[in-house]
PDB file of C-alpha atoms in Angstrom:
ATOM      1  CA  SER A  21     122.666  48.148-133.434  1.00 46.00           C
ATOM      2  CA  GLN A  22     121.395  50.281-130.592  1.00 51.00           C
ATOM      3  CA  GLN A  23     120.220  53.808-131.215  1.00 59.00           C
ATOM      4  CA  GLY A  24     120.234  54.700-127.530  1.00 68.00           C
ATOM      5  CA  GLU A  25     122.978  54.318-124.989  1.00 84.00           C
ATOM      6  CA  GLU A  26     122.277  54.551-121.301  1.00 87.00           C
ATOM      7  CA  ASP A  27     124.323  55.803-118.445  1.00 88.00           C
ATOM      8  CA  PRO A  28     125.072  54.553-115.882  1.00 94.00           C
ATOM      9  CA  GLN A  29     124.900  50.847-116.671  1.00 93.00           C
ATOM     10  CA  ALA A  30     124.206  50.125-113.014  1.00 95.00           C
ATOM     11  CA  LEU A  31     123.030  52.239-110.100  1.00 96.00           C
ATOM     12  CA  SER A  32     122.643  51.327-106.439  1.00 97.00           C
ATOM     13  CA  ILE A  33     120.854  53.652-104.016  1.00 97.00           C
ATOM     14  CA  GLN A  34     119.020  53.603-100.701  1.00 97.00           C
ATOM     15  CA  GLU A  35     115.264  53.717-100.384  1.00 98.00           C
ATOM     16  CA  GLY A  36     114.032  57.290-100.340  1.00 97.00           C
ATOM     17  CA  GLU A  37     116.832  58.619-102.542  1.00 98.00           C
ATOM     18  CA  ASN A  38     116.343  59.852-106.092  1.00 98.00           C
ATOM     19  CA  ALA A  39     117.605  57.898-109.088  1.00 97.00           C
ATOM     20  CA  THR A  40     118.650  59.536-112.343  1.00 97.00           C
ATOM     21  CA  MET A  41     119.311  57.656-115.558  1.00 97.00           C
ATOM     22  CA  ASN A  42     120.490  59.160-118.822  1.00 97.00           C
ATOM     23  CA  CYS A  43     119.985  58.148-122.414  1.00 96.00           C
ATOM     24  CA  SER A  44     121.769  59.395-125.506  1.00 96.00           C
ATOM     25  CA  TYR A  45     120.732  58.665-129.072  1.00 94.00           C
ATOM     26  CA  LYS A  46     122.068  59.280-132.542  1.00 92.00           C
ATOM     27  CA  THR A  47     119.385  60.357-134.994  1.00 91.00           C
ATOM     28  CA  SER A  48     116.333  62.596-135.057  1.00 92.00           C
ATOM     29  CA  ILE A  49     113.326  61.085-133.373  1.00 92.00           C
ATOM     30  CA  ASN A  50     109.538  61.214-133.312  1.00 92.00           C
ATOM     31  CA  ASN A  51     109.432  60.236-129.654  1.00 93.00           C
ATOM     32  CA  LEU A  52     111.458  58.688-126.867  1.00 95.00           C
ATOM     33  CA  GLN A  53     110.023  56.198-124.405  1.00 96.00           C
ATOM     34  CA  TRP A  54     111.128  54.649-121.127  1.00 97.00           C
ATOM     35  CA  TYR A  55     110.390  51.070-120.139  1.00 97.00           C
ATOM     36  CA  ARG A  56     111.019  49.018-117.015  1.00 98.00           C
ATOM     37  CA  GLN A  57     111.897  45.326-116.912  1.00 97.00           C
ATOM     38  CA  ASN A  58     111.844  43.184-113.801  1.00 94.00           C
ATOM     39  CA  SER A  59     114.369  40.316-113.837  1.00 86.00           C
ATOM     40  CA  GLY A  60     113.980  38.780-117.285  1.00 74.00           C
ATOM     41  CA  ARG A  61     110.265  39.422-117.645  1.00 85.00           C
ATOM     42  CA  GLY A  62     108.475  41.566-120.195  1.00 90.00           C
ATOM     43  CA  LEU A  63     108.952  45.296-120.401  1.00 95.00           C
ATOM     44  CA  VAL A  64     106.444  47.755-119.004  1.00 97.00           C
ATOM     45  CA  HIS A  65     105.906  51.133-120.633  1.00 96.00           C
ATOM     46  CA  LEU A  66     106.531  54.005-118.227  1.00 97.00           C
ATOM     47  CA  ILE A  67     106.344  57.253-120.150  1.00 97.00           C
ATOM     48  CA  LEU A  68     106.571  58.696-123.660  1.00 95.00           C
ATOM     49  CA  ILE A  69     107.918  62.117-124.541  1.00 96.00           C
ATOM     50  CA  ARG A  70     107.519  63.573-128.014  1.00 95.00           C
ATOM     51  CA  SER A  71     110.248  65.427-129.876  1.00 95.00           C
ATOM     52  CA  ASN A  72     108.501  68.772-129.363  1.00 96.00           C
ATOM     53  CA  GLU A  73     108.241  68.304-125.598  1.00 97.00           C
ATOM     54  CA  ARG A  74     110.988  69.149-123.114  1.00 97.00           C
ATOM     55  CA  GLU A  75     109.698  67.675-119.870  1.00 98.00           C
ATOM     56  CA  LYS A  76     107.019  65.289-118.742  1.00 98.00           C
ATOM     57  CA  HIS A  77     105.856  63.995-115.376  1.00 97.00           C
ATOM     58  CA  SER A  78     104.031  60.854-114.317  1.00 96.00           C
ATOM     59  CA  GLY A  79     103.705  60.211-110.604  1.00 97.00           C
ATOM     60  CA  ARG A  80     107.236  59.895-109.202  1.00 98.00           C
ATOM     61  CA  LEU A  81     108.743  59.911-112.700  1.00 98.00           C
ATOM     62  CA  ARG A  82     110.143  62.947-114.456  1.00 98.00           C
ATOM     63  CA  VAL A  83     111.519  62.740-117.982  1.00 98.00           C
ATOM     64  CA  THR A  84     113.407  65.438-119.825  1.00 98.00           C
ATOM     65  CA  LEU A  85     114.357  65.563-123.478  1.00 98.00           C
ATOM     66  CA  ASP A  86     117.029  67.726-125.093  1.00 97.00           C
ATOM     67  CA  THR A  87     116.844  67.199-128.841  1.00 96.00           C
ATOM     68  CA  SER A  88     119.807  69.525-129.485  1.00 96.00           C
ATOM     69  CA  LYS A  89     122.020  67.218-127.407  1.00 96.00           C
ATOM     70  CA  LYS A  90     120.107  64.095-128.433  1.00 96.00           C
ATOM     71  CA  SER A  91     119.706  63.072-124.831  1.00 96.00           C
ATOM     72  CA  SER A  92     117.042  62.284-122.271  1.00 97.00           C
ATOM     73  CA  SER A  93     116.991  61.666-118.556  1.00 98.00           C
ATOM     74  CA  LEU A  94     114.646  59.719-116.310  1.00 98.00           C
ATOM     75  CA  LEU A  95     114.358  60.778-112.683  1.00 98.00           C
ATOM     76  CA  ILE A  96     112.654  58.552-110.141  1.00 98.00           C
ATOM     77  CA  THR A  97     112.001  60.444-106.931  1.00 98.00           C
ATOM     78  CA  ALA A  98     111.729  58.912-103.458  1.00 98.00           C
ATOM     79  CA  SER A  99     112.811  55.473-104.692  1.00 98.00           C
ATOM     80  CA  ARG A 100     111.310  52.313-103.237  1.00 97.00           C
ATOM     81  CA  ALA A 101     112.666  48.769-103.107  1.00 96.00           C
ATOM     82  CA  ALA A 102     109.969  47.847-105.643  1.00 96.00           C
ATOM     83  CA  ASP A 103     111.645  50.182-108.164  1.00 97.00           C
ATOM     84  CA  THR A 104     114.520  47.697-108.422  1.00 97.00           C
ATOM     85  CA  ALA A 105     114.581  46.767-112.109  1.00 97.00           C
ATOM     86  CA  SER A 106     116.296  47.504-115.412  1.00 96.00           C
ATOM     87  CA  TYR A 107     115.248  50.678-117.185  1.00 97.00           C
ATOM     88  CA  PHE A 108     115.465  51.095-120.943  1.00 96.00           C
ATOM     89  CA  CYS A 109     115.065  54.075-123.198  1.00 96.00           C
ATOM     90  CA  ALA A 110     113.650  53.457-126.651  1.00 95.00           C
ATOM     91  CA  THR A 111     113.577  55.760-129.644  1.00 94.00           C
ATOM     92  CA  ASP A 112     111.229  55.970-132.592  1.00 90.00           C
ATOM     93  CA  ALA A 113     113.514  57.506-135.191  1.00 87.00           C
ATOM     94  CA  ILE A 114     112.070  59.730-137.909  1.00 86.00           C
ATOM     95  CA  ALA A 115     113.909  57.804-140.612  1.00 81.00           C
ATOM     96  CA  GLY A 116     113.553  54.473-138.877  1.00 76.00           C
ATOM     97  CA  ASN A 117     111.183  51.579-139.063  1.00 79.00           C
ATOM     98  CA  MET A 118     111.420  50.199-135.561  1.00 84.00           C
ATOM     99  CA  LEU A 119     111.535  51.100-131.898  1.00 88.00           C
ATOM    100  CA  THR A 120     115.204  50.888-130.909  1.00 91.00           C
ATOM    101  CA  PHE A 121     116.197  50.174-127.324  1.00 93.00           C
ATOM    102  CA  GLY A 122     119.240  51.250-125.389  1.00 93.00           C
ATOM    103  CA  GLY A 123     121.376  48.921-123.331  1.00 92.00           C
ATOM    104  CA  GLY A 124     119.535  49.694-120.108  1.00 94.00           C
ATOM    105  CA  THR A 125     120.379  50.818-116.597  1.00 96.00           C
ATOM    106  CA  ARG A 126     120.154  48.269-113.778  1.00 96.00           C
ATOM    107  CA  LEU A 127     118.765  50.010-110.721  1.00 97.00           C
ATOM    108  CA  MET A 128     118.976  48.479-107.273  1.00 97.00           C
ATOM    109  CA  VAL A 129     117.131  50.196-104.436  1.00 97.00           C
ATOM    110  CA  LYS A 130     118.202  48.925-101.039  1.00 96.00           C
ATOM    111  CA  PRO A 131     115.641  48.917 -98.230  1.00 92.00           C
TER     112      PRO A 131
ATOM    113  CA  LYS B   1      91.484  43.145-120.568  1.00 70.00           C
ATOM    114  CA  ALA B   2      93.960  40.291-120.903  1.00 83.00           C
ATOM    115  CA  GLY B   3      97.571  41.222-121.547  1.00 93.00           C
ATOM    116  CA  VAL B   4      99.935  39.933-124.212  1.00 97.00           C
ATOM    117  CA  THR B   5     100.293  36.171-123.904  1.00 97.00           C
ATOM    118  CA  GLN B   6     103.357  34.305-125.058  1.00 98.00           C
ATOM    119  CA  THR B   7     103.724  30.551-125.154  1.00 97.00           C
ATOM    120  CA  PRO B   8     105.624  28.559-124.220  1.00 97.00           C
ATOM    121  CA  ARG B   9     107.385  30.303-121.316  1.00 96.00           C
ATOM    122  CA  TYR B  10     110.472  28.107-121.525  1.00 97.00           C
ATOM    123  CA  LEU B  11     111.856  26.004-124.336  1.00 97.00           C
ATOM    124  CA  ILE B  12     114.925  23.814-124.644  1.00 98.00           C
ATOM    125  CA  LYS B  13     116.070  22.722-128.076  1.00 98.00           C
ATOM    126  CA  THR B  14     119.210  21.310-129.639  1.00 98.00           C
ATOM    127  CA  ARG B  15     121.254  22.749-132.474  1.00 98.00           C
ATOM    128  CA  GLY B  16     119.753  22.182-135.897  1.00 98.00           C
ATOM    129  CA  GLN B  17     116.187  21.904-134.677  1.00 98.00           C
ATOM    130  CA  GLN B  18     113.496  24.445-135.415  1.00 98.00           C
ATOM    131  CA  VAL B  19     111.151  26.191-133.027  1.00 98.00           C
ATOM    132  CA  THR B  20     107.860  28.069-133.199  1.00 98.00           C
ATOM    133  CA  LEU B  21     106.876  30.668-130.641  1.00 98.00           C
ATOM    134  CA  SER B  22     103.383  32.047-130.235  1.00 98.00           C
ATOM    135  CA  CYS B  23     102.055  35.451-129.246  1.00 98.00           C
ATOM    136  CA  SER B  24      98.481  36.581-128.608  1.00 98.00           C
ATOM    137  CA  PRO B  25      98.212  40.375-128.519  1.00 96.00           C
ATOM    138  CA  ILE B  26      95.855  42.461-126.466  1.00 95.00           C
ATOM    139  CA  SER B  27      92.374  42.399-127.953  1.00 93.00           C
ATOM    140  CA  GLY B  28      92.034  45.140-130.538  1.00 91.00           C
ATOM    141  CA  HIS B  29      95.768  45.565-131.096  1.00 91.00           C
ATOM    142  CA  ARG B  30      96.724  44.965-134.690  1.00 90.00           C
ATOM    143  CA  SER B  31     100.462  45.592-134.536  1.00 92.00           C
ATOM    144  CA  VAL B  32     102.707  42.835-133.191  1.00 94.00           C
ATOM    145  CA  SER B  33     106.483  43.214-132.857  1.00 94.00           C
ATOM    146  CA  TRP B  34     109.089  40.651-131.905  1.00 97.00           C
ATOM    147  CA  TYR B  35     112.359  41.321-130.076  1.00 96.00           C
ATOM    148  CA  GLN B  36     115.321  39.171-129.139  1.00 97.00           C
ATOM    149  CA  GLN B  37     117.017  39.938-125.828  1.00 96.00           C
ATOM    150  CA  THR B  38     120.472  38.640-124.933  1.00 94.00           C
ATOM    151  CA  PRO B  39     122.976  39.807-122.305  1.00 90.00           C
ATOM    152  CA  GLY B  40     125.515  40.669-124.998  1.00 87.00           C
ATOM    153  CA  GLN B  41     123.387  42.346-127.673  1.00 88.00           C
ATOM    154  CA  GLY B  42     120.537  43.694-125.571  1.00 90.00           C
ATOM    155  CA  LEU B  43     117.106  44.121-127.124  1.00 94.00           C
ATOM    156  CA  GLN B  44     117.126  43.725-130.880  1.00 95.00           C
ATOM    157  CA  PHE B  45     114.164  44.182-133.194  1.00 94.00           C
ATOM    158  CA  LEU B  46     113.217  41.147-135.262  1.00 96.00           C
ATOM    159  CA  PHE B  47     110.095  42.162-137.189  1.00 93.00           C
ATOM    160  CA  GLU B  48     106.722  43.807-136.966  1.00 93.00           C
ATOM    161  CA  TYR B  49     103.406  42.670-138.369  1.00 93.00           C
ATOM    162  CA  PHE B  50     100.308  44.718-138.969  1.00 91.00           C
ATOM    163  CA  SER B  51      97.091  43.328-140.417  1.00 90.00           C
ATOM    164  CA  GLU B  52      98.779  40.051-141.413  1.00 93.00           C
ATOM    165  CA  THR B  53     101.574  41.839-143.321  1.00 93.00           C
ATOM    166  CA  GLN B  54     105.185  42.138-142.319  1.00 93.00           C
ATOM    167  CA  ARG B  55     105.643  45.855-142.198  1.00 89.00           C
ATOM    168  CA  ASN B  56     109.164  46.151-140.827  1.00 89.00           C
ATOM    169  CA  LYS B  57     112.105  43.821-140.462  1.00 91.00           C
ATOM    170  CA  GLY B  58     115.284  43.963-138.419  1.00 92.00           C
ATOM    171  CA  ASN B  59     118.725  42.737-139.326  1.00 92.00           C
ATOM    172  CA  PHE B  60     118.371  39.026-138.701  1.00 95.00           C
ATOM    173  CA  PRO B  61     119.115  36.105-141.037  1.00 96.00           C
ATOM    174  CA  GLY B  62     116.383  34.404-143.031  1.00 96.00           C
ATOM    175  CA  ARG B  63     116.261  31.573-140.467  1.00 97.00           C
ATOM    176  CA  PHE B  64     114.067  33.913-138.445  1.00 98.00           C
ATOM    177  CA  SER B  65     110.589  34.270-139.852  1.00 97.00           C
ATOM    178  CA  GLY B  66     107.159  35.150-138.649  1.00 97.00           C
ATOM    179  CA  ARG B  67     103.559  35.497-139.572  1.00 97.00           C
ATOM    180  CA  GLN B  68     100.375  37.043-138.319  1.00 97.00           C
ATOM    181  CA  PHE B  69      96.918  35.589-138.512  1.00 96.00           C
ATOM    182  CA  SER B  70      93.597  37.289-139.174  1.00 94.00           C
ATOM    183  CA  ASN B  71      92.879  37.429-135.417  1.00 93.00           C
ATOM    184  CA  SER B  72      96.213  39.304-134.951  1.00 93.00           C
ATOM    185  CA  ARG B  73      97.861  36.373-133.201  1.00 97.00           C
ATOM    186  CA  SER B  74     101.442  35.986-134.339  1.00 97.00           C
ATOM    187  CA  GLU B  75     104.022  33.260-134.523  1.00 98.00           C
ATOM    188  CA  MET B  76     107.723  33.403-135.081  1.00 98.00           C
ATOM    189  CA  ASN B  77     109.802  30.522-136.307  1.00 98.00           C
ATOM    190  CA  VAL B  78     113.520  29.922-136.068  1.00 98.00           C
ATOM    191  CA  SER B  79     114.915  27.160-138.246  1.00 96.00           C
ATOM    192  CA  THR B  80     118.263  25.386-137.972  1.00 97.00           C
ATOM    193  CA  LEU B  81     118.861  26.610-134.450  1.00 98.00           C
ATOM    194  CA  GLU B  82     122.311  27.764-133.413  1.00 97.00           C
ATOM    195  CA  LEU B  83     123.755  28.132-129.933  1.00 97.00           C
ATOM    196  CA  GLY B  84     123.686  31.910-130.362  1.00 96.00           C
ATOM    197  CA  ASP B  85     119.915  31.847-130.740  1.00 97.00           C
ATOM    198  CA  SER B  86     119.600  31.229-127.015  1.00 98.00           C
ATOM    199  CA  ALA B  87     117.739  34.291-125.795  1.00 97.00           C
ATOM    200  CA  LEU B  88     114.584  35.722-124.328  1.00 97.00           C
ATOM    201  CA  TYR B  89     112.146  36.345-127.172  1.00 98.00           C
ATOM    202  CA  LEU B  90     109.681  39.091-126.446  1.00 97.00           C
ATOM    203  CA  CYS B  91     106.499  39.904-128.265  1.00 97.00           C
ATOM    204  CA  ALA B  92     104.808  43.284-128.010  1.00 95.00           C
ATOM    205  CA  SER B  93     101.526  44.609-129.295  1.00 94.00           C
ATOM    206  CA  SER B  94     100.319  48.113-129.842  1.00 91.00           C
ATOM    207  CA  LEU B  95      97.225  49.955-130.885  1.00 84.00           C
ATOM    208  CA  GLN B  96      98.969  52.345-133.222  1.00 71.00           C
ATOM    209  CA  GLY B  97      98.538  52.020-136.935  1.00 62.00           C
ATOM    210  CA  GLN B  98     101.744  53.914-137.645  1.00 60.00           C
ATOM    211  CA  GLY B  99     104.860  54.573-135.690  1.00 63.00           C
ATOM    212  CA  PHE B 100     105.826  52.966-132.449  1.00 79.00           C
ATOM    213  CA  GLU B 101     104.086  54.220-129.353  1.00 83.00           C
ATOM    214  CA  LYS B 102     103.450  52.472-126.066  1.00 89.00           C
ATOM    215  CA  LEU B 103     104.218  48.834-126.668  1.00 92.00           C
ATOM    216  CA  PHE B 104     102.653  46.232-124.394  1.00 94.00           C
ATOM    217  CA  PHE B 105     105.005  43.311-123.857  1.00 96.00           C
ATOM    218  CA  GLY B 106     104.402  39.701-123.021  1.00 97.00           C
ATOM    219  CA  SER B 107     106.495  37.878-120.428  1.00 96.00           C
ATOM    220  CA  GLY B 108     108.619  36.318-123.141  1.00 97.00           C
ATOM    221  CA  THR B 109     109.766  32.879-124.178  1.00 97.00           C
ATOM    222  CA  GLN B 110     113.153  31.846-122.792  1.00 97.00           C
ATOM    223  CA  LEU B 111     114.800  29.694-125.463  1.00 98.00           C
ATOM    224  CA  SER B 112     117.848  27.633-124.638  1.00 98.00           C
ATOM    225  CA  VAL B 113     119.704  25.938-127.476  1.00 98.00           C
ATOM    226  CA  LEU B 114     122.007  23.104-126.404  1.00 96.00           C
TER     227      LEU B 114
END
């Protein structure tokens, strides 16, 4: 079963626009991570935010975490065609024994 | 530093056969996790090994098994293959001794069961 659910499932934007993806989860967590996957290849770690953090930045990425609402968002600013990929949130639950992935958001950035 | 290496990249098997997939983690990483990815079920955790011991296990039948060697390389085995086992199998390694932080993934093994 998936701890995280992502919204939207698919997103299509133009180059230069911002892309926002949301993730909701069910139980208390140690941390929440975002990964990117390019067409059926392995996942690449983007950013990790701990349960006691509210916002984190890495280059064009901005992640927020609201533990009271059990939700997170990933913002990619000034999108590029190379950002086209699937994006997954993953949670390390306090009472869990695995990293649990959401269903992913498929992002298409049109040149 | 070399990344996580998975072999083979593609595999075609028939129902009832068994298969072994291999994963070499990043040098120095002692934790190796395996995931199954399908369009319908998404990414599902199979198991995690640390220092040759299975530390965590997902909700998969006993046909799915794995092991880890003293050099941290890991293998997973699926016996009596079923059509539903067709999936991308991903291996990930991490430096962490506890918890799950920053996994490094291999490119995966695409298994097709006919």
